[in-house]
Coordinates of C-alpha atoms and ligand atoms in Angstrom, one line a residue:
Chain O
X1 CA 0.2 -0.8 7.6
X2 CA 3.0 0.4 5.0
X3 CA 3.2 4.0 6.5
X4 CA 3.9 3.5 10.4
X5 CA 6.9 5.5 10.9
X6 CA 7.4 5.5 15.2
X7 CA 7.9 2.1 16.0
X8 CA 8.5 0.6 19.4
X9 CA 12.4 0.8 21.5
X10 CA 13.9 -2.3 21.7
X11 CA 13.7 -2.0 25.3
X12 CA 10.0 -1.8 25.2
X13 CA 10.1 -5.2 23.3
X14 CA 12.9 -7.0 25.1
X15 CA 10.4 -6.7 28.1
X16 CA 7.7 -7.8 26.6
X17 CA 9.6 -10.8 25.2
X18 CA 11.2 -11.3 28.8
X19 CA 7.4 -11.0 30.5
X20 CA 7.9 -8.2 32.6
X21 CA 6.4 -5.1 31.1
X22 CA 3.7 -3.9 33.2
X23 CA 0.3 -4.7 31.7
X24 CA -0.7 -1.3 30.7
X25 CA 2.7 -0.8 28.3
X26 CA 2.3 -4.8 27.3
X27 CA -1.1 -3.5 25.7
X28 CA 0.3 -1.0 23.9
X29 CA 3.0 -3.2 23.2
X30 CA 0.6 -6.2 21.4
X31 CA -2.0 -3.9 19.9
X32 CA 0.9 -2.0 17.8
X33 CA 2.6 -5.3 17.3
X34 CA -1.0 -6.2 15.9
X35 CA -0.9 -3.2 13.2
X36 CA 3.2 -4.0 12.4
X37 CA 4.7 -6.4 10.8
X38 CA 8.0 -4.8 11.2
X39 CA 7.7 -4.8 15.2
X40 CA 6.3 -8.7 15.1
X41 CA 9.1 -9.6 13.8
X42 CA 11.3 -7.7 16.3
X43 CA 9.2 -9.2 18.9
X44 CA 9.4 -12.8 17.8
X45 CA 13.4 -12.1 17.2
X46 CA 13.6 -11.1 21.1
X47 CA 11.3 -14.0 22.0
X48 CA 14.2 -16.3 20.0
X49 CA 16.8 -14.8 22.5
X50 CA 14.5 -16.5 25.4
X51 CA 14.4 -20.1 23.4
X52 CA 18.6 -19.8 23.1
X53 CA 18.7 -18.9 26.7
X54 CA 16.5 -21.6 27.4
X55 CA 18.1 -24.0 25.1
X56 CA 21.9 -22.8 27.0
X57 CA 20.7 -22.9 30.6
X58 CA 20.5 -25.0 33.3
X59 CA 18.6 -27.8 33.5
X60 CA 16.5 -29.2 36.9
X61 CA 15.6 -33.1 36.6
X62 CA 12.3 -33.8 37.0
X63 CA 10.6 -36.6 38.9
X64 CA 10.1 -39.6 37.5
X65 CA 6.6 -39.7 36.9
X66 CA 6.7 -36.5 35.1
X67 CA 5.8 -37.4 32.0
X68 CA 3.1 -39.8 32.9
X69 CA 1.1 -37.3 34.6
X70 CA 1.5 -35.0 31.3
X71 CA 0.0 -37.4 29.2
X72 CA -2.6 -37.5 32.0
X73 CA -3.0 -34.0 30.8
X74 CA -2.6 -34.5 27.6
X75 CA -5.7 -37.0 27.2
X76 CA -7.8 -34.6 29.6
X77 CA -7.4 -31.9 27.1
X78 CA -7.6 -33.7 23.9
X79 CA -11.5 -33.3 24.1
X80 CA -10.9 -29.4 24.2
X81 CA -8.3 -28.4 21.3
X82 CA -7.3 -25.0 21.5
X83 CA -8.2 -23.1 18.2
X84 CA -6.9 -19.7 17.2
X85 CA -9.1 -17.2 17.9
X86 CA -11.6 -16.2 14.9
X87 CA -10.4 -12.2 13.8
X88 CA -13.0 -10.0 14.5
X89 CA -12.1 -6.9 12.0
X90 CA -12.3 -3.4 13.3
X91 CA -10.7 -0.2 14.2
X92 CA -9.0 -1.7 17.3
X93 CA -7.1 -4.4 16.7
X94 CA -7.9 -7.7 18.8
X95 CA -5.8 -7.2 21.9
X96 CA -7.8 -3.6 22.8
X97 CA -11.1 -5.5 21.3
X98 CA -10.5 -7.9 24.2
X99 CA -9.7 -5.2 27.3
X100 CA -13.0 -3.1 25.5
X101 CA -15.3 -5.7 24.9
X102 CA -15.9 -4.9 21.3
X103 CA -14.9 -2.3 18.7
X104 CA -14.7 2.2 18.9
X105 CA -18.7 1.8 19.7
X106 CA -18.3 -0.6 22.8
X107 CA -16.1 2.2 24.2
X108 CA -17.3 3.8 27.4
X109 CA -16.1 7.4 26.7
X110 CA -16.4 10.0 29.9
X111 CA -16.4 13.7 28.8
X112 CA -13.2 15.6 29.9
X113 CA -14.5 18.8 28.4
X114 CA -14.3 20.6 25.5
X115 CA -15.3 17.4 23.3
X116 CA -12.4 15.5 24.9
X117 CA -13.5 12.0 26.1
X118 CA -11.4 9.4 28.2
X119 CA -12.1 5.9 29.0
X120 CA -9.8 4.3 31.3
X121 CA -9.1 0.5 30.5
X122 CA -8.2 -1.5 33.6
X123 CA -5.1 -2.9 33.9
X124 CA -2.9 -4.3 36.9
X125 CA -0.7 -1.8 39.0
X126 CA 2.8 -0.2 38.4
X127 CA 1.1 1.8 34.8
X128 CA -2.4 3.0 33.5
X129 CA -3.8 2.6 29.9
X130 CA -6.7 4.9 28.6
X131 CA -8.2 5.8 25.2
X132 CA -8.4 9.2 24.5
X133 CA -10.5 10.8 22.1
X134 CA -9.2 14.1 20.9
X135 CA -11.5 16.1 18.2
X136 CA -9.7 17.3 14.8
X137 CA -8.2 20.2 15.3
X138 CA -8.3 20.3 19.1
X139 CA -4.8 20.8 20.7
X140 CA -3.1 19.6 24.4
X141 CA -1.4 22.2 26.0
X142 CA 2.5 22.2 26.9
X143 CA 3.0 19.1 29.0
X144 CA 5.9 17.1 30.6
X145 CA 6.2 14.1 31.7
X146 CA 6.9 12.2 34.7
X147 CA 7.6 8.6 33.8
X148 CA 7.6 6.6 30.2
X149 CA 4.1 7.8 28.4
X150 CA 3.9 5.9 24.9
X151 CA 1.3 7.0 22.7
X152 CA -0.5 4.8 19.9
X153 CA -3.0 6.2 17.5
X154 CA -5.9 4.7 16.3
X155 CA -7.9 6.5 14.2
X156 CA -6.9 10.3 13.1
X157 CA -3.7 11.6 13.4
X158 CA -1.7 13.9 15.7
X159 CA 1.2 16.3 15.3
X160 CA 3.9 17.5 17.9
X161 CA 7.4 19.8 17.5
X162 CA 8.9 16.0 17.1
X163 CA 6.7 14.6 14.2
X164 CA 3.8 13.6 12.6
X165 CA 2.0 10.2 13.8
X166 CA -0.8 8.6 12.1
X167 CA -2.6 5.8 12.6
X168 CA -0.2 3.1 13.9
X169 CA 2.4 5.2 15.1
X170 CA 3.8 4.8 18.5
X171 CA 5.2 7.8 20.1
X172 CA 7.3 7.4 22.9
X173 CA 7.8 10.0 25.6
X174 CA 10.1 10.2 28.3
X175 CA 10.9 13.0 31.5
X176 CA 13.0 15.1 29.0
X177 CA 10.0 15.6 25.9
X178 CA 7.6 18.9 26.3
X179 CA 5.7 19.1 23.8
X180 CA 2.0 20.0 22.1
X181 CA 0.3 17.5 20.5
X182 CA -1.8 18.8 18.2
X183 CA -5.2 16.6 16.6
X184 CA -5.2 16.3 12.6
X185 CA -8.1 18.4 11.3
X186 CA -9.1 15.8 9.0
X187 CA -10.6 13.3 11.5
X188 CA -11.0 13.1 15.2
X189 CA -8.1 11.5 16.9
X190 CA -8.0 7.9 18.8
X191 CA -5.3 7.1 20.6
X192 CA -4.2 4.5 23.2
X193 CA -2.2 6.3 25.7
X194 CA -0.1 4.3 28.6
X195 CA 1.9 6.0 31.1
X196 CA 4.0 4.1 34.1
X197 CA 3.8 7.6 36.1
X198 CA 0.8 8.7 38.5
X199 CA -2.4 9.6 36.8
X200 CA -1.8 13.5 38.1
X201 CA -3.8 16.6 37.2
X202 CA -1.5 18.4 34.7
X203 CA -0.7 15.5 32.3
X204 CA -2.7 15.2 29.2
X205 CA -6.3 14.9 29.2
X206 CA -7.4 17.2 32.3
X207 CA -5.3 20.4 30.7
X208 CA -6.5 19.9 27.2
X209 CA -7.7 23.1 27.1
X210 CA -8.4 25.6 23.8
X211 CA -9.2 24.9 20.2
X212 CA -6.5 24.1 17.6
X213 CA -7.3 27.9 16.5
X214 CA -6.3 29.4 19.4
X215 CA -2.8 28.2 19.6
Chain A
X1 CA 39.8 -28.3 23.8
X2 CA 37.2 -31.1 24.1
X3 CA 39.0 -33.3 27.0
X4 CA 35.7 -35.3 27.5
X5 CA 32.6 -36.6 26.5
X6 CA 29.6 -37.1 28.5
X7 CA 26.4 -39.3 27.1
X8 CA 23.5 -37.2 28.5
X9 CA 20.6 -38.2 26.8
X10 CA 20.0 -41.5 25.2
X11 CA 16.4 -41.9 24.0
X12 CA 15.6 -45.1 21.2
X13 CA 12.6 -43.9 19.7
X14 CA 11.1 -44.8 16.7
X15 CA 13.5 -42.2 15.0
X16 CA 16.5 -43.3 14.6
X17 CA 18.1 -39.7 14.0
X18 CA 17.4 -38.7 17.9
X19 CA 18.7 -41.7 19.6
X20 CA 21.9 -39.8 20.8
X21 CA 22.8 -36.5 22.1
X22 CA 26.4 -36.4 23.3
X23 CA 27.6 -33.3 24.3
X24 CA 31.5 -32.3 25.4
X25 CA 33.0 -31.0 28.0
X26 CA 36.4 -29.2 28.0
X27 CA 38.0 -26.3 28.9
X28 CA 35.5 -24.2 26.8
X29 CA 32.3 -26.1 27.7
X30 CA 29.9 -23.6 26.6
X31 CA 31.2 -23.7 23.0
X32 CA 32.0 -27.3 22.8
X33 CA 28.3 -27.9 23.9
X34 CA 27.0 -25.8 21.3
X35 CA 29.1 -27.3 18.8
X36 CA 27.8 -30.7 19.0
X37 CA 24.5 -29.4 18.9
X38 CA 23.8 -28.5 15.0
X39 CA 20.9 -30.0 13.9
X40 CA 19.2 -30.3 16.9
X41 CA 16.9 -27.4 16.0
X42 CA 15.4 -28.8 12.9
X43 CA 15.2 -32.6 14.9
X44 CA 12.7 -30.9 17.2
X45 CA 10.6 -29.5 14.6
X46 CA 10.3 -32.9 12.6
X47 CA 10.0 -34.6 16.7
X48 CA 7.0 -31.7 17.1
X49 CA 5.3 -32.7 13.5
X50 CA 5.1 -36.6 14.1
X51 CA 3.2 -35.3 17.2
X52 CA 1.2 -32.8 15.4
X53 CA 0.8 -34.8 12.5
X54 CA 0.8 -38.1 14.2
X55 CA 0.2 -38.1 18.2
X56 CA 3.4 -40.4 18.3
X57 CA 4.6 -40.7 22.0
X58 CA 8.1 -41.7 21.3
X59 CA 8.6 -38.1 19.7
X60 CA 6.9 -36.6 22.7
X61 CA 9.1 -38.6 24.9
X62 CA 12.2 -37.3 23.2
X63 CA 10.8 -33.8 23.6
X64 CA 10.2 -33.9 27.1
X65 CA 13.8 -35.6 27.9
X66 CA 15.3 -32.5 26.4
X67 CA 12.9 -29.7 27.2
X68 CA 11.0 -30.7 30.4
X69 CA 13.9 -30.2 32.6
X70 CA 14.9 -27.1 31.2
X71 CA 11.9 -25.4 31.7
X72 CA 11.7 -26.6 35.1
X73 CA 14.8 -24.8 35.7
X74 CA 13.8 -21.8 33.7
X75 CA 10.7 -21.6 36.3
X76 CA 12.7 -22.3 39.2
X77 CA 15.1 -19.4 38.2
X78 CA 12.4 -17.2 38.0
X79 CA 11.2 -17.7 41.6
X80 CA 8.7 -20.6 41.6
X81 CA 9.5 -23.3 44.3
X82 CA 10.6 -26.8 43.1
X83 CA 6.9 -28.6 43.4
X84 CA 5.6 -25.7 42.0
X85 CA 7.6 -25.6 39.0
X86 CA 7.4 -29.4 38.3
X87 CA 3.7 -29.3 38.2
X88 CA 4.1 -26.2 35.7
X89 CA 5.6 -27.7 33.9
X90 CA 3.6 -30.5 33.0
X91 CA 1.5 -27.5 31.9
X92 CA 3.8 -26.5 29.6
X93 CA 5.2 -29.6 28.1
X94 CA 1.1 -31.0 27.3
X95 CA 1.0 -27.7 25.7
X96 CA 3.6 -28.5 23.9
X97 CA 1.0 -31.6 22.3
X98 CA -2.2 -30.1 22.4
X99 CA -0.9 -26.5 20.8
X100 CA 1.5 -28.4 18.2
X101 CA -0.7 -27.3 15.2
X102 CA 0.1 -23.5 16.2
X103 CA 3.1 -23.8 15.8
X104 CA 4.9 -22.0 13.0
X105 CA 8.6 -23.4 12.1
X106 CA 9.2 -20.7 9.9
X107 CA 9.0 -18.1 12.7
X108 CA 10.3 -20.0 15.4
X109 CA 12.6 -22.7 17.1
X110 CA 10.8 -25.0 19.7
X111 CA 12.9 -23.8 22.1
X112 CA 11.6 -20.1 21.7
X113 CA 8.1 -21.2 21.3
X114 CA 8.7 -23.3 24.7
X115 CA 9.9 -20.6 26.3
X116 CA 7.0 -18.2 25.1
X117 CA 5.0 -20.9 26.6
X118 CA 6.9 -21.1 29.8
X119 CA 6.7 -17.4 30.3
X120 CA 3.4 -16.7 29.7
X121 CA 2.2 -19.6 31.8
X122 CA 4.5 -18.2 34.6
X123 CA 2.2 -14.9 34.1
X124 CA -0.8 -16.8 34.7
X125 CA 0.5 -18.3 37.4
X126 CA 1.6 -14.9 39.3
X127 CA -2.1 -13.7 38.8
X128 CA -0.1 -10.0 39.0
X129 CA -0.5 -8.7 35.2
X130 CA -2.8 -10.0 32.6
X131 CA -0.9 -10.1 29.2
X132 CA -2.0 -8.6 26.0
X133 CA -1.5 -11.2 22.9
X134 CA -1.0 -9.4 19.9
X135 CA -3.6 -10.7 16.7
X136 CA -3.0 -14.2 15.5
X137 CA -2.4 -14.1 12.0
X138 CA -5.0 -15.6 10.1
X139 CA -3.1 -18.5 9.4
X140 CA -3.9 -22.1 9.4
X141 CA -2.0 -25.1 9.3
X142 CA -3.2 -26.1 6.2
X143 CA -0.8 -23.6 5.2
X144 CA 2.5 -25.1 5.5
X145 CA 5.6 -23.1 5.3
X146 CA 7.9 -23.8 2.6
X147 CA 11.2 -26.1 3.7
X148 CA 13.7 -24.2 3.0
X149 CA 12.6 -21.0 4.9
X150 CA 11.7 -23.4 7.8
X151 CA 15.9 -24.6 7.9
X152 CA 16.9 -21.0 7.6
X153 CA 14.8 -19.8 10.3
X154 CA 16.1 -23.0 12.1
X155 CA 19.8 -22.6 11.5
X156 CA 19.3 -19.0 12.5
X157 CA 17.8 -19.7 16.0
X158 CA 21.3 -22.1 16.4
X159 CA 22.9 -19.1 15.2
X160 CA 21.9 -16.4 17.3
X161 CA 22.3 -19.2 20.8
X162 CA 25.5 -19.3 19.8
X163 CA 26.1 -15.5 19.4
X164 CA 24.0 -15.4 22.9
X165 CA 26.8 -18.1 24.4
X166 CA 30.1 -15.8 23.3
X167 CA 29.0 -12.9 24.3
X168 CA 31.0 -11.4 27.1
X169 CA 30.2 -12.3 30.4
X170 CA 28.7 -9.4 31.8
X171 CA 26.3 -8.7 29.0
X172 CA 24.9 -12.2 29.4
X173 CA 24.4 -12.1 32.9
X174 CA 22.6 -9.5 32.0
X175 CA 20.2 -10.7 29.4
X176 CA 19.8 -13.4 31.9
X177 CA 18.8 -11.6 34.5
X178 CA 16.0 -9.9 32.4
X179 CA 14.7 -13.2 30.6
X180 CA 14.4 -14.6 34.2
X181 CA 12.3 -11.5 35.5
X182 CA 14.4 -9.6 37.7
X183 CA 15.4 -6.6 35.6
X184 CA 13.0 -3.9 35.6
X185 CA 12.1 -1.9 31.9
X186 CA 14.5 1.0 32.6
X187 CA 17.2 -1.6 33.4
X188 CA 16.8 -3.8 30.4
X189 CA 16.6 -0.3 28.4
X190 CA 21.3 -0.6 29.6
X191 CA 21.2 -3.7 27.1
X192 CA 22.7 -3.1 23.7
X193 CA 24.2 -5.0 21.4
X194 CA 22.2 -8.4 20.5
X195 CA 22.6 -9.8 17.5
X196 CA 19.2 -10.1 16.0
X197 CA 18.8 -8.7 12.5
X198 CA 19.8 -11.8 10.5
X199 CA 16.9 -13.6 12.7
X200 CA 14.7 -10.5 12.5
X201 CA 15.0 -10.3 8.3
X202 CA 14.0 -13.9 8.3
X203 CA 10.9 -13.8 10.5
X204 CA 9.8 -10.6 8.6
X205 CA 10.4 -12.8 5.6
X206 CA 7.9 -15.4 6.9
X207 CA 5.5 -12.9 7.9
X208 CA 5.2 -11.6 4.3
X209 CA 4.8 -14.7 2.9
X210 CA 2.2 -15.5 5.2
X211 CA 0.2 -11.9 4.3
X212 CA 1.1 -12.8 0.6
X213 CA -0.7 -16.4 0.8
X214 CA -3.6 -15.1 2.5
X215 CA -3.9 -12.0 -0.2
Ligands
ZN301 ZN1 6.3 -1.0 14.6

């Protein structure tokens, strides 16, 4: 937890906060929150802006039997009390446990070729999350992008022209950032990869094309 | 410039430090509401413990005076119909009972966690997008914060409403805008500026504790 370096843009977060970032990014969004202290507390900060707009703004008077019919509620519920929900260690943290159904081994990994797998997680519309497995030393092509494309890893580590990101590190890619992510030889690469553009055939996975020793 | 005062909420509980709320009007109404307010954050969190700690009503009832219709408003703002949003939130406001043991004072006002409530329940309710959680600390409520980081984080909250309240009028509208869903991620990406590193320091404060205790 002490070495993440690429956090996530405020922007990212204010979203999140304001309940409007499309489920694929709001994944990406939790399960790095669930690996950084430093962005939960960022988070939690922009959720406070929400409470002092809340607390500010306008008010709508409710009817008056309101409040009887919560504590109707209230005593329907009471047999049920909501518990936090027991932490099941692993590699992926909780929130990608829960769109997986387990930990790395639950995974349903499709080949892409050349030892590249993908599994695509299934999220509403407007962006699409997958995991990508990427073996050590294995490297992606030149690629743009069309669109926001962040970029958590999980297990492993991979390197562009911007930087080094290991486990925990969020890279986030916008139209203007070609670049060649290379896999860490010391351990095949995880990551959790979100973009809000078109799954299309020259963005990562498809192109990932020769061996680390070829480049 | 307070020119007036208007009584608008009177509620004799069986805490005697709630039974009035008097804000003022003047020629600066937003300021002169805020400034009668200090205090109220850390009322509601001793209100949300006697219902925690002791299912008492009256607190409840004081509660929902203040927050009930607010959220109502909140929901209406962001596109739910008036029946809709009254029977929401009823939702929200039992919540507000049956979740009171997960809340953590350290890390949050009860207006933000209302609003955290209020939003995600208004994600339910659009069925649209699912939204990722990030891990729950393990953290029970046997572990109770320590007082004085539970004021500051309070104080803070009032803090940051009030830095929310004076900032220039465009700016707000448009934090607004995005806290009541209608600015996309791109468009909330144009918002700079918010004050939220004294609040941030003292949630990341709480958070280490909280990994500390559980070390
Ligand atoms: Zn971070």
């Amino acid at each position: 937890m002490k070495s993440i370096k690429h956090h996530l843009t405020d922007a990212l977060l204010m979203s999140y906060a304001a309940g409007t970032l499309p489920e694929a990014f709001g994944l990406v969004v939790a399960t790095h929150v669930s690996m950084c202290d430093e962005c939960r507390a960022r988070a939690e900060s922009f959720d406070a802006v929400g409470g002092g707009l809340l607390e500010e703004g306008p008010v709508s008077a409710v009817s008056a039997d309101c409040l009887a019919a919560t504590m109707a509620l209230i005593r329907e519920a009471k047999a049920e009390r909501e518990e936090r929900k027991p932490h099941v260690a692993g590699v992926l943290p909780q929130p990608l446990q829960d769109y997986v159904g387990g930990d790395l081994s639950a995974i349903k990994w499709r080949s892409a070729g050349l030892g590249v797998k993908q599994a695509i997680l299934s999220t509403a519309d407007g962006a699409t999350a997958r995991l990508l497995y990427i073996p050590a030393g294995a490297a992606v092509p030149d690629h743009g992008h069309r669109g926001t494309e962040l970029t958590l890893v999980l297990q492993g580590a991979f390197r562009d022209q911007t930087d080094y990101f290991g486990r925990g590190d969020v890279e986030v890619a916008n139209e203007d950032l070609k670049h060649t992510p290379v896999a860490d030889i010391g351990e095949d690469c995880i990551c959790l990869a979100a973009t809000d553009a078109p799954l299309r055939f020259s963005s990562w996975l498809p192109r990932l094309a020769q061996p680390f020793l070829k480049i | 410039m307070l020119v007036a005062h208007e009584l608008i909420m009177d509620t004799a509980g069986s805490h005697g430090e709630i039974t009035r709320v008097i804000k003022a009007y003047g020629q600066t109404p937003r300021k002169a509401v805020i400034v009668n307010k200090a205090d109220d954050a850390e009322k509601w969190v001793e209100l949300l413990r006697a219902v925690r700690d002791r299912q008492d009503q009256s607190a409840f009832a004081a509660l929902f005076a203040h927050f009930a219709p607010r959220v109502k408003a909140f929901l209406i703002r962001s596109g739910m119909d008036a029946a809709q949003a009254e029977e929401c939130t009823q939702e929200v406001m039992a919540a507000l009972w049956t979740k009171a043991h997960l809340f953590d004072p350290a890390r949050a006002s009860v207006s933000t966690w209302v609003f955290t409530i209020a939003r995600n329940r208004r994600i339910d309710l659009a069925r649209r997008n699912r939204r990722p959680e990030p891990e729950d600390l393990p953290w029970g409520p046997e572990a109770e914060p320590d007082q004085e980081d539970v004021l500051l984080l309070q104080q803070e909250s009032e803090n940051l409403g009030r830095a929310i309240a004076t900032l220039p009028e465009k700016q707000r509208d448009l934090i607004e805008k995005a806290f009541y869903g209608d600015l996309s991620h791109s468009e909330i990406a144009e918002i700079t500026g918010l004050p939220l590193g004294t609040i941030k320091s003292r949630i990341r404060l709480a958070l280490d504790r909280l990994r500390h205790a559980l070390a």
